[in-house]
Coordinates of C-alpha atoms and ligand atoms in Angstrom, one line a residue:
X1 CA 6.4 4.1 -19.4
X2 CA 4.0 2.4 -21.6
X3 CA 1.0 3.4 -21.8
X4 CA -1.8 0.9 -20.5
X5 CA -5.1 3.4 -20.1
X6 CA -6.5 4.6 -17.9
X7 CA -6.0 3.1 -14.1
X8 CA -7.9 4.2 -10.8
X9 CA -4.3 5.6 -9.1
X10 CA -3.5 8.0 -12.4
X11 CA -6.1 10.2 -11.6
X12 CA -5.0 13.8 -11.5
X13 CA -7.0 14.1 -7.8
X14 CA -4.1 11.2 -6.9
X15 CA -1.1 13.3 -7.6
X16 CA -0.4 14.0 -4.2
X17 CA -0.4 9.8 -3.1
X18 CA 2.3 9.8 -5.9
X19 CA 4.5 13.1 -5.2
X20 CA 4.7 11.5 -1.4
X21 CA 5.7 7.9 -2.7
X22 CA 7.9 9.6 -4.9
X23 CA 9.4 10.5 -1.6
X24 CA 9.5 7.5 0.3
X25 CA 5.9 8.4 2.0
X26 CA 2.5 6.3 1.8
X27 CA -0.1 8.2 2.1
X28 CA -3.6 7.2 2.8
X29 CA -7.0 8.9 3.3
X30 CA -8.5 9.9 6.4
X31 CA -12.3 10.7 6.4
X32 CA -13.4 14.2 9.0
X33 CA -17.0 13.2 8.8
X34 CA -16.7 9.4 10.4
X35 CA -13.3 9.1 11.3
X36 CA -12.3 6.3 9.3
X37 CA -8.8 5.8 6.8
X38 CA -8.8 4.2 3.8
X39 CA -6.7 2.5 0.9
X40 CA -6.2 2.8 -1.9
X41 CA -6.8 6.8 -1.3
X42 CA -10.6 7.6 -3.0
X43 CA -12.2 11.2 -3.6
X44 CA -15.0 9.3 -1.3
X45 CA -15.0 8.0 1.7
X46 CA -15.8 4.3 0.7
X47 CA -17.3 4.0 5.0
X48 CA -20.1 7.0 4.8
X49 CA -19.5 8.2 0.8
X50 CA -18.8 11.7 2.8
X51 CA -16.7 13.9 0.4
X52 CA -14.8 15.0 3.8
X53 CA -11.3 13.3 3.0
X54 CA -7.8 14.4 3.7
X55 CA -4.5 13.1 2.8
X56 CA -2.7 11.1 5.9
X57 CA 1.2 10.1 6.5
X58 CA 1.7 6.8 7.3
X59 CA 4.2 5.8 10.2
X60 CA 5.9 3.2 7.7
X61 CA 5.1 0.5 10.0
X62 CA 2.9 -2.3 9.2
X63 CA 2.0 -6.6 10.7
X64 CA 2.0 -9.1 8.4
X65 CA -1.7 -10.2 8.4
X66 CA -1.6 -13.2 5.9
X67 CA 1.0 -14.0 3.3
X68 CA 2.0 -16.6 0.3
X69 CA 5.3 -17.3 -1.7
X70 CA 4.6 -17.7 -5.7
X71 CA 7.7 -20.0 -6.0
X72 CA 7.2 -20.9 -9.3
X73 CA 8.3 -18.1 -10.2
X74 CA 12.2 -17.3 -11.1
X75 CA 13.2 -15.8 -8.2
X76 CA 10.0 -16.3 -5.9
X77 CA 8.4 -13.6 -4.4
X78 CA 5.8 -13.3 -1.7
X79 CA 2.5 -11.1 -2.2
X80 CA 1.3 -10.3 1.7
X81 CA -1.6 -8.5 3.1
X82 CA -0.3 -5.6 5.9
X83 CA -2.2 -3.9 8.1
X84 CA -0.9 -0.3 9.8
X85 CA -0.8 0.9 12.6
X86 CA -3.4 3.7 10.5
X87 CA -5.9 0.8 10.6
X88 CA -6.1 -0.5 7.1
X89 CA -4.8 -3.5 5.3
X90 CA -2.9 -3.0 2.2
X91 CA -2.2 -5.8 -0.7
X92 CA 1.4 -5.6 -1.1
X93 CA 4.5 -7.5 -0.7
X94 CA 7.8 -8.2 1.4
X95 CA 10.9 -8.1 0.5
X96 CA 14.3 -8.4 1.2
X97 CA 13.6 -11.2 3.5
X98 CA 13.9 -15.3 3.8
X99 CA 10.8 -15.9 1.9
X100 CA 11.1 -19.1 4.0
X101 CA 10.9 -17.0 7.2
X102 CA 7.9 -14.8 6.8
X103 CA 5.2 -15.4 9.5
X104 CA 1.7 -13.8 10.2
X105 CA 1.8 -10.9 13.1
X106 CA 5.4 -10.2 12.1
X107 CA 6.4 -6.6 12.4
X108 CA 7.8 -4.9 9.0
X109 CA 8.4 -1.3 7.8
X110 CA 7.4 0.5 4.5
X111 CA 9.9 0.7 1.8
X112 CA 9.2 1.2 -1.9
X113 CA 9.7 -0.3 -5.3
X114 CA 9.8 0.4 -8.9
X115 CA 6.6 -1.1 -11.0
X116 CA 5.5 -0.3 -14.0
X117 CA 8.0 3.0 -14.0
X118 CA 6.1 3.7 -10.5
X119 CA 6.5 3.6 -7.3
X120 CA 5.2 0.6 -5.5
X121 CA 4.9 0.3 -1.9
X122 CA 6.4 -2.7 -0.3
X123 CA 7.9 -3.9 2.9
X124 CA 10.5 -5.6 4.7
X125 CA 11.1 -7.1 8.2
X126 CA 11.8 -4.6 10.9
Ligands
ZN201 ZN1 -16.2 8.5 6.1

């Protein structure tokens, strides 16, 4: 992989978020002192900046809260916001699908890609 400095999700405290996508698992953060996930996983609870966080499975599952096809270009692809069932809304994208068919509140499962040598999460229709 080249080499393209530093990015937030390389951080050494993030190895765990990339052993579990490794896997086939997202993981998110969950915060003990208010209760609340988050995403992309932060040493800090970005809800009460408590340092009280903890990794967190997701089910896989996700809704399609808004979408859009770039069909220019060669093949088109869609780039989606997806909210889980865990309660946050993750930029992302689906896959494996009739671009052409893709509608907001539709139900997809987590699934994961290659980018940039790493794994990406993405989704497709359930
Ligand atoms: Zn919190």
């Amino acid at each position: 992989m080249a080499d393209k400095g530093p990015s937030v999700l390389d951080d050494v405290l993030l190895q765990p978020y990339w052993d579990a996508a490794t896997k086939g698992k997202l993981l998110l953060k969950h915060c003990t002192a208010c209760g609340k996930n988050h995403y992309y996983p932060r040493p800090i609870c970005p809800h009460c900046f408590s340092d009280k966080t903890e990794w967190l499975e997701t089910k896989g599952e996700g809704t399609i809260y808004s979408w859009s096809v770039e069909r220019r270009a060669n093949p088109p692809y869609s780039i989606a916001y997806v909210t889980l069932p865990e309660g946050v809304t993750i930029l992302s994208s689906i896959v494996d699908c009739d671009l052409n068919k893709l509608a907001i509140g539709q139900k997809v499962k987590l699934g994961f890609t290659e980018h940039d040598g790493k794994p990406a999460p993405v989704f497709r229709p359930a």
